Amino acid sequence: MLAAPTGGNLQAWAFVAIQNPRNLKLLRAFAPGIIQPPPLIVAACFDRSRAVKNDGTFWDEGLLCVAMAVENLLLAAHSMGLGGCPVASFRRESVQALLELPKHVEPLLLVPIGYPARPLASPPRRDRSEVISYEFWGNHDATRG
Ligand SMILES: Cc1cc2nc3c(=O)[nH]c(=O)nc-3n(C[C@H](O)[C@H](O)[C@H](O)COP(=O)(O)O)c2cc1C
């Protein structure tokens, strides 16, 4: 997870691993999409204190670095026979308070990790010919251009 690429090597991320069943249950109360309490939830956060530009504004691209770290986490879990899912729909203020996050640490994704209830098939995706162009927009013929 921490090997993910990060713009300017800012590493403006922070993670909280929640395993205590009581805390998992509480956290789930603020994230209705998490159906059953998993054995582990990783709260992936953006640490704004590490992403301040000279003019005082924030380097919001840091959000992408957190997403990359989460993808690494999902791939690592998958490689160990575990399953995970990024969850963005949760009550931010409540999670912030529950995890005692300082103001500059913003929870972006909750990632429940656990053993899959059943073997998972490859997820359906839009056809590559619809979403990938070659050389210029709309050219779906890789030999042309
Ligand atoms: C940024 C992001 C936010 C997501 N938020 C939620 C969420 O709040 N609740 C949820 O059930 N799934 C969430 N997901 C999972 C997606 O719904 C899921 O990846 C998508 O439906 C495709 O399913 P698949 O990855 O199994 O193919 C999120 C995924 C991403 C990338």
XYZ file of N, CA, C and O and ligand atoms in Angstrom:
611
model
N 0.836 -1.209 0.000
C 0.000 0.000 0.000
C 0.878 1.269 0.000
O 0.682 2.162 -0.811
N 1.877 1.278 0.919
C 2.719 2.467 1.039
C 3.739 2.582 -0.084
O 4.464 3.578 -0.167
N 3.816 1.548 -0.953
C 4.713 1.611 -2.100
C 4.048 2.319 -3.282
O 4.674 2.491 -4.326
N 2.821 2.750 -3.123
C 2.106 3.405 -4.227
C 2.848 4.678 -4.639
O 3.483 5.334 -3.805
N 2.760 5.023 -5.924
C 3.377 6.278 -6.345
C 2.650 7.464 -5.723
O 1.451 7.400 -5.460
N 3.401 8.531 -5.498
C 2.795 9.698 -4.858
C 3.438 10.966 -5.418
O 4.671 11.056 -5.477
N 2.597 11.877 -5.883
C 3.085 13.091 -6.527
C 4.042 13.857 -5.623
O 3.745 14.097 -4.449
N 5.209 14.202 -6.184
C 6.192 14.973 -5.416
C 6.696 14.237 -4.190
O 7.289 14.844 -3.303
N 6.452 12.962 -4.113
C 6.801 12.131 -2.943
C 6.256 12.736 -1.650
O 6.860 12.614 -0.588
N 5.092 13.387 -1.757
C 4.520 14.029 -0.563
C 3.983 13.013 0.440
O 3.947 13.268 1.637
N 3.513 11.899 -0.082
C 2.924 10.862 0.785
C 1.902 11.475 1.747
O 1.949 11.229 2.960
N 1.014 12.258 1.149
C 0.023 12.977 1.968
C -1.151 12.059 2.299
O -2.312 12.381 2.039
N -0.831 10.925 2.831
C -1.865 9.953 3.172
C -1.692 9.506 4.604
O -0.637 9.669 5.224
N -2.747 8.949 5.146
C -2.716 8.383 6.495
C -3.797 7.311 6.538
O -4.836 7.439 5.864
N -3.552 6.266 7.282
C -4.477 5.131 7.304
C -4.763 4.745 8.745
O -3.868 4.803 9.596
N -5.996 4.376 8.993
C -6.344 3.848 10.318
C -6.924 2.459 10.100
O -7.891 2.299 9.333
N -6.314 1.456 10.730
C -6.807 0.077 10.630
C -7.693 -0.200 11.837
O -7.281 -0.003 12.979
N -8.916 -0.624 11.555
C -9.879 -0.869 12.642
C -10.201 -2.359 12.678
O -10.683 -2.929 11.685
N -9.928 -3.001 13.806
C -10.144 -4.441 13.952
C -10.979 -4.794 15.177
O -11.521 -5.889 15.253
N -11.028 -3.885 16.128
C -11.799 -4.138 17.342
C -13.282 -4.263 16.958
O -13.843 -3.334 16.361
N -13.934 -5.421 17.283
C -15.323 -5.637 16.859
C -16.269 -4.507 17.266
O -17.168 -4.141 16.519
N -16.023 -3.937 18.435
C -16.891 -2.849 18.896
C -16.728 -1.625 17.972
O -17.703 -1.005 17.550
N -15.495 -1.314 17.643
C -15.243 -0.153 16.774
C -15.717 -0.410 15.346
O -16.199 0.502 14.671
N -15.601 -1.666 14.904
C -16.085 -2.015 13.559
C -17.591 -1.798 13.475
O -18.109 -1.275 12.489
N -18.277 -2.201 14.531
C -19.734 -2.059 14.563
C -20.135 -0.581 14.553
O -21.045 -0.174 13.820
N -19.430 0.192 15.339
C -19.719 1.629 15.391
C -19.477 2.281 14.032
O -20.282 3.068 13.533
N -18.367 1.907 13.430
C -18.003 2.493 12.138
C -19.051 2.151 11.083
O -19.444 2.991 10.268
N -19.511 0.917 11.134
C -20.526 0.442 10.174
C -21.820 1.251 10.295
O -22.540 1.456 9.327
N -22.105 1.699 11.498
C -23.331 2.476 11.708
C -23.311 3.763 10.883
O -24.351 4.320 10.553
N -22.121 4.231 10.531
C -22.010 5.478 9.750
C -21.754 5.206 8.272
O -21.519 6.126 7.504
N -21.726 3.925 7.911
C -21.478 3.539 6.512
C -22.453 2.429 6.148
O -22.109 1.244 6.183
N -23.680 2.816 5.808
C -24.728 1.809 5.614
C -24.439 0.820 4.486
O -25.009 -0.277 4.462
N -23.508 1.179 3.580
C -23.171 0.269 2.471
C -22.406 -0.960 2.932
O -22.338 -1.959 2.214
N -21.814 -0.884 4.114
C -21.069 -2.045 4.621
C -22.079 -2.947 5.335
O -22.538 -2.632 6.435
N -22.422 -4.041 4.673
C -23.572 -4.830 5.131
C -23.258 -5.561 6.442
O -23.970 -5.436 7.414
N -22.193 -6.336 6.464
C -21.828 -7.079 7.669
C -20.483 -6.561 8.162
O -19.621 -6.268 7.345
N -20.294 -6.507 9.480
C -18.986 -6.029 9.927
C -17.886 -6.976 9.462
O -17.918 -8.161 9.771
N -16.942 -6.486 8.682
C -15.830 -7.324 8.235
C -14.795 -7.426 9.355
O -14.881 -6.682 10.337
N -13.804 -8.306 9.238
C -12.783 -8.389 10.291
C -11.865 -7.166 10.336
O -11.230 -6.920 11.358
N -11.812 -6.446 9.236
C -10.913 -5.293 9.177
C -11.508 -4.211 8.273
O -12.034 -4.514 7.196
N -11.437 -2.985 8.729
C -11.731 -1.843 7.845
C -10.523 -0.918 7.900
O -10.041 -0.583 8.989
N -10.043 -0.540 6.724
C -8.963 0.441 6.661
C -9.579 1.777 6.229
O -10.229 1.850 5.177
N -9.410 2.777 7.057
C -9.857 4.125 6.691
C -8.680 4.815 6.005
O -7.634 5.035 6.622
N -8.856 5.115 4.714
C -7.787 5.754 3.933
C -8.057 7.257 3.912
O -9.146 7.702 3.509
N -7.092 8.015 4.360
C -7.306 9.448 4.582
C -6.293 10.301 3.811
O -5.168 9.868 3.528
N -6.717 11.526 3.526
C -5.854 12.532 2.912
C -5.329 13.433 4.033
O -6.116 14.004 4.786
N -4.002 13.530 4.147
C -3.405 14.365 5.188
C -3.072 15.726 4.576
O -2.025 15.909 3.944
N -3.993 16.666 4.768
C -3.823 17.988 4.133
C -2.591 18.730 4.644
O -2.051 19.578 3.951
N -2.128 18.395 5.829
C -0.968 19.131 6.379
C 0.286 18.870 5.550
O 1.244 19.625 5.607
N 0.281 17.789 4.791
C 1.442 17.466 3.960
C 1.243 17.912 2.514
O 2.052 17.581 1.645
N 0.147 18.597 2.256
C -0.173 18.966 0.873
C -0.523 20.453 0.754
O -1.416 20.832 0.006
N 0.199 21.266 1.499
C -0.048 22.715 1.459
C 0.909 23.349 0.458
O 2.124 23.111 0.508
N 0.357 24.137 -0.465
C 1.206 24.817 -1.452
C 1.748 26.117 -0.849
O 1.267 26.570 0.199
N 2.729 26.705 -1.516
C 3.348 27.939 -1.005
C 2.322 29.044 -0.781
O 2.469 29.866 0.117
N 1.267 29.070 -1.629
C 0.274 30.137 -1.493
C -0.812 29.792 -0.458
O -1.797 30.508 -0.325
N -0.621 28.684 0.249
C -1.555 28.352 1.335
C -2.721 27.481 0.898
O -3.484 26.993 1.731
N -2.886 27.313 -0.442
C -3.953 26.433 -0.906
C -3.448 24.988 -0.852
O -2.260 24.738 -0.648
N -4.379 24.057 -1.079
C -3.999 22.650 -0.968
C -3.716 22.033 -2.326
O -4.315 22.386 -3.332
N -2.805 21.136 -2.301
C -2.458 20.384 -3.502
C -3.429 19.203 -3.581
O -3.178 18.116 -3.080
N -4.593 19.457 -4.212
C -5.672 18.471 -4.163
C -5.382 17.208 -4.958
O -6.054 16.190 -4.783
N -4.374 17.267 -5.842
C -4.014 16.052 -6.580
C -3.601 14.940 -5.611
O -3.580 13.765 -5.965
N -3.250 15.325 -4.379
C -2.896 14.331 -3.360
C -4.001 13.309 -3.143
O -3.744 12.183 -2.705
N -5.229 13.708 -3.467
C -6.348 12.769 -3.348
C -6.109 11.540 -4.221
O -6.452 10.416 -3.862
N -5.497 11.778 -5.392
C -5.236 10.667 -6.325
C -4.255 9.680 -5.716
O -4.329 8.470 -5.969
N -3.305 10.181 -4.930
C -2.298 9.301 -4.321
C -2.963 8.358 -3.329
O -2.601 7.176 -3.240
N -3.939 8.879 -2.590
C -4.663 8.025 -1.647
C -5.393 6.926 -2.427
O -5.375 5.749 -2.041
N -5.987 7.306 -3.560
C -6.698 6.313 -4.379
C -5.732 5.239 -4.878
O -6.072 4.045 -4.902
N -4.529 5.650 -5.255
C -3.545 4.669 -5.740
C -3.135 3.719 -4.623
O -2.972 2.515 -4.841
N -2.948 4.258 -3.429
C -2.575 3.407 -2.290
C -3.698 2.402 -2.008
O -3.446 1.226 -1.704
N -4.945 2.867 -2.121
C -6.083 1.969 -1.864
C -6.133 0.857 -2.915
O -6.397 -0.306 -2.594
N -5.861 1.205 -4.171
C -5.840 0.163 -5.200
C -4.772 -0.882 -4.863
O -4.996 -2.085 -4.998
N -3.600 -0.429 -4.402
C -2.547 -1.377 -3.991
C -3.028 -2.272 -2.850
O -2.757 -3.471 -2.830
N -3.736 -1.650 -1.913
C -4.276 -2.422 -0.784
C -5.229 -3.505 -1.296
O -5.173 -4.662 -0.862
N -6.102 -3.124 -2.237
C -7.066 -4.086 -2.786
C -6.354 -5.223 -3.519
O -6.731 -6.390 -3.399
N -5.311 -4.871 -4.273
C -4.569 -5.898 -5.017
C -3.831 -6.834 -4.058
O -3.803 -8.049 -4.260
N -3.249 -6.252 -2.992
C -2.547 -7.081 -2.006
C -3.531 -8.028 -1.333
O -3.241 -9.222 -1.153
N -4.707 -7.498 -0.969
C -5.731 -8.345 -0.332
C -6.128 -9.477 -1.271
O -6.194 -10.646 -0.873
N -6.363 -9.126 -2.529
C -6.775 -10.115 -3.522
C -5.716 -11.214 -3.665
O -6.035 -12.396 -3.738
N -4.449 -10.806 -3.665
C -3.372 -11.786 -3.849
C -3.288 -12.747 -2.656
O -2.703 -13.819 -2.758
N -3.883 -12.363 -1.531
C -3.873 -13.225 -0.347
C -5.196 -13.974 -0.182
O -5.484 -14.531 0.886
N -6.032 -13.945 -1.220
C -7.311 -14.649 -1.168
C -8.383 -13.890 -0.403
O -9.430 -14.442 -0.070
N -8.117 -12.623 -0.125
C -9.100 -11.797 0.588
C -9.857 -10.919 -0.408
O -9.455 -10.796 -1.567
N -10.925 -10.329 0.051
C -11.675 -9.408 -0.798
C -11.778 -8.059 -0.115
O -11.684 -7.965 1.114
N -11.958 -7.032 -0.905
C -12.109 -5.691 -0.331
C -12.929 -4.832 -1.263
O -13.127 -5.186 -2.437
N -13.413 -3.730 -0.735
C -14.222 -2.819 -1.557
C -14.058 -1.392 -1.026
O -14.199 -1.173 0.179
N -13.721 -0.467 -1.913
C -13.667 0.930 -1.431
C -15.081 1.441 -1.206
O -15.966 1.221 -2.043
N -15.296 2.105 -0.101
C -16.618 2.660 0.204
C -16.473 4.154 0.481
O -15.755 4.562 1.397
N -17.157 4.940 -0.360
C -17.069 6.403 -0.210
C -18.297 6.979 0.485
O -18.265 8.121 0.936
N -19.373 6.190 0.530
C -20.588 6.758 1.140
C -20.610 6.455 2.634
O -20.943 5.342 3.044
N -20.188 7.436 3.384
C -20.244 7.342 4.839
C -20.337 8.750 5.401
O -20.035 9.730 4.696
N -20.750 8.843 6.661
C -20.905 10.161 7.290
C -19.547 10.643 7.760
O -18.997 10.152 8.734
N -19.026 11.591 7.010
C -17.649 12.039 7.196
C -17.368 12.576 8.607
O -16.407 12.184 9.266
N -18.264 13.461 9.064
C -18.024 14.098 10.373
C -18.042 13.048 11.473
O -17.239 13.085 12.411
N -18.965 12.081 11.340
C -19.086 11.045 12.377
C -17.848 10.159 12.389
O -17.328 9.821 13.447
N -17.369 9.787 11.192
C -16.175 8.941 11.114
C -14.958 9.712 11.628
O -14.111 9.183 12.340
N -14.909 10.994 11.263
C -13.818 11.851 11.731
C -13.756 11.832 13.260
O -12.691 11.675 13.853
N -14.930 11.971 13.880
C -14.993 12.011 15.348
C -14.705 10.637 15.942
O -13.915 10.511 16.884
N -15.303 9.614 15.371
C -15.132 8.254 15.913
C -13.668 7.822 15.911
O -13.188 7.217 16.869
N -12.973 8.153 14.829
C -11.570 7.729 14.711
C -10.608 8.744 15.328
O -9.392 8.566 15.269
N -11.195 9.795 15.887
C -10.386 10.849 16.535
C -9.342 11.429 15.576
O -8.187 11.687 15.941
N -9.786 11.626 14.330
C -8.877 12.182 13.323
C -8.717 13.675 13.551
O -9.703 14.378 13.789
N -7.490 14.182 13.479
C -7.339 15.631 13.539
C -7.969 16.272 12.306
O -8.206 15.589 11.301
N -8.243 17.567 12.402
C -8.967 18.273 11.338
C -8.313 18.138 9.969
O -8.996 18.073 8.943
N -6.968 18.124 9.950
C -6.289 18.108 8.647
C -6.241 16.708 8.022
O -5.761 16.551 6.905
N -6.727 15.709 8.746
C -6.741 14.344 8.196
C -8.180 13.992 7.812
O -9.054 13.865 8.661
N -8.388 13.883 6.503
C -9.744 13.778 5.957
C -10.005 12.346 5.483
O -9.298 11.864 4.587
N -10.983 11.658 6.068
C -11.249 10.287 5.605
C -11.866 10.303 4.203
O -12.851 11.002 3.964
N -11.266 9.556 3.277
C -11.771 9.540 1.892
C -12.502 8.246 1.566
O -13.536 8.244 0.922
N -11.900 7.148 1.979
C -12.492 5.841 1.654
C -12.382 4.926 2.862
O -11.345 4.901 3.540
N -13.443 4.165 3.103
C -13.368 3.069 4.063
C -13.218 1.803 3.229
O -13.938 1.625 2.239
N -12.263 0.969 3.613
C -12.030 -0.247 2.815
C -12.206 -1.475 3.703
O -11.291 -1.850 4.447
N -13.418 -2.078 3.656
C -13.590 -3.317 4.390
C -12.818 -4.439 3.709
O -12.822 -4.538 2.474
N -12.141 -5.247 4.512
C -11.367 -6.370 3.987
C -11.834 -7.635 4.708
O -11.991 -7.626 5.936
N -12.034 -8.690 3.944
C -12.443 -9.941 4.584
C -12.358 -11.091 3.604
O -11.923 -10.910 2.456
N -12.761 -12.254 4.091
C -12.780 -13.416 3.205
C -14.065 -13.374 2.394
O -15.151 -13.209 2.967
N -13.977 -13.528 1.070
C -15.191 -13.464 0.247
C -16.144 -14.615 0.602
O -15.696 -15.726 0.876
N -17.449 -14.299 0.620
C -18.457 -15.320 0.946
C -18.528 -16.380 -0.140
O -18.892 -17.519 0.113
N -18.177 -15.997 -1.351
C -18.205 -16.960 -2.468
C -17.115 -16.551 -3.450
O -16.691 -15.385 -3.454
N -16.675 -17.523 -4.277
C -15.654 -17.154 -5.260
C -16.196 -16.076 -6.193
O -17.360 -16.129 -6.586
N -15.363 -15.117 -6.499
C -15.834 -14.002 -7.316
C -15.422 -14.181 -8.770
O -14.285 -14.571 -9.053
N -16.374 -13.892 -9.654
C -16.069 -13.926 -11.083
C -15.498 -12.569 -11.474
O -15.607 -11.605 -10.725
N -14.870 -12.528 -12.653
C -14.376 -11.229 -13.130
C -15.554 -10.279 -13.294
O -16.575 -10.651 -13.870
N -15.425 -9.078 -12.800
C -16.560 -8.150 -12.872
C -16.810 -7.681 -14.302
O -15.863 -7.531 -15.078
N -18.078 -7.473 -14.659
C -18.372 -6.971 -16.002
C -17.869 -5.539 -16.160
O -17.944 -4.745 -15.226
N -17.334 -5.233 -17.304
C -16.838 -3.882 -17.571
C -17.257 -3.464 -18.976
O -17.539 -4.309 -19.825
N -17.298 -2.165 -19.231
C -17.584 -1.678 -20.590
C -16.537 -2.248 -21.532
O -15.380 -2.458 -21.152
N -16.950 -2.457 -22.766
C -16.051 -3.075 -23.737
C -14.855 -2.165 -24.004
O -14.993 -0.944 -24.109
N -13.669 -2.791 -24.114
C -12.455 -1.992 -24.316
C -12.525 -1.172 -25.599
O -11.973 -0.068 -25.675
N -13.227 -1.703 -26.604
C -13.313 -0.967 -27.871
C -14.118 0.325 -27.693
O -14.042 1.244 -28.497
N -14.899 0.370 -26.634
C -15.701 1.569 -26.382
C -14.887 2.615 -25.613
O -15.092 3.824 -25.779
N -13.960 2.148 -24.792
C -13.297 3.105 -23.890
C -11.839 3.405 -24.238
O -11.257 4.345 -23.693
N -11.243 2.613 -25.141
C -9.834 2.866 -25.484
C -9.739 3.337 -26.931
O -10.238 2.677 -27.847
N -9.113 4.493 -27.123
C -8.825 4.994 -28.473
C -7.328 4.888 -28.710
O -6.539 4.860 -27.751
N -6.944 4.845 -29.966
C -5.522 4.805 -30.319
C -5.140 6.057 -31.096
O -5.808 6.429 -32.053
N -4.102 6.711 -30.639
C -3.512 7.896 -31.265
C -4.411 9.125 -31.209
O -3.932 10.222 -31.007
N -5.690 8.988 -31.449
C -6.610 10.128 -31.322
C -7.981 9.610 -30.929
O -8.308 8.448 -31.125
N -8.742 10.525 -30.346
C -10.060 10.185 -29.793
C -10.966 9.544 -30.845
O -11.114 10.036 -31.954
N -11.533 8.438 -30.502
C -12.538 7.812 -31.358
C -11.974 6.792 -32.322
O -12.738 6.102 -32.997
N -10.610 6.707 -32.434
C -10.020 5.707 -33.322
C -9.824 4.412 -32.532
O -8.956 4.312 -31.663
N -10.630 3.423 -32.844
C -10.566 2.174 -32.083
C -9.782 1.097 -32.826
O -9.800 -0.070 -32.446
N -9.116 1.504 -33.905
C -8.320 0.570 -34.694
C -6.832 0.840 -34.402
O -6.262 1.829 -34.862
N -6.200 -0.072 -33.634
C -4.817 0.155 -33.185
C -3.830 0.177 -34.343
O -2.716 0.700 -34.202
N -4.210 -0.343 -35.512
C -3.282 -0.382 -36.642
C -3.358 0.919 -37.454
O -2.588 1.126 -38.381
N -4.320 1.777 -37.125
C -4.509 3.024 -37.883
C -4.001 4.212 -37.059
O -4.147 4.221 -35.840
N -3.442 5.181 -37.683
C -3.041 6.395 -36.979
C -1.554 6.572 -37.010
O -0.997 7.528 -36.595
C -14.188 5.763 -5.377
C -15.114 4.600 -5.145
C -16.137 4.720 -4.222
C -16.979 3.641 -3.961
N -17.941 3.756 -3.021
C -18.747 2.710 -2.747
C -19.744 2.803 -1.738
O -19.899 3.817 -1.094
N -20.528 1.721 -1.503
C -20.347 0.557 -2.199
O -21.079 -0.409 -1.944
N -19.416 0.438 -3.156
C -18.608 1.475 -3.444
N -17.640 1.359 -4.391
C -17.484 0.081 -5.108
C -18.144 0.175 -6.469
O -19.528 0.290 -6.309
C -17.784 -1.045 -7.310
O -16.393 -1.043 -7.525
C -18.502 -1.003 -8.644
O -19.871 -1.132 -8.424
C -18.058 -2.089 -9.571
O -18.109 -3.315 -8.916
P -16.873 -4.299 -9.111
O -15.671 -3.515 -8.715
O -17.158 -5.463 -8.208
O -16.933 -4.664 -10.522
C -16.800 2.423 -4.672
C -15.764 2.315 -5.611
C -14.925 3.383 -5.836
C -13.809 3.229 -6.838
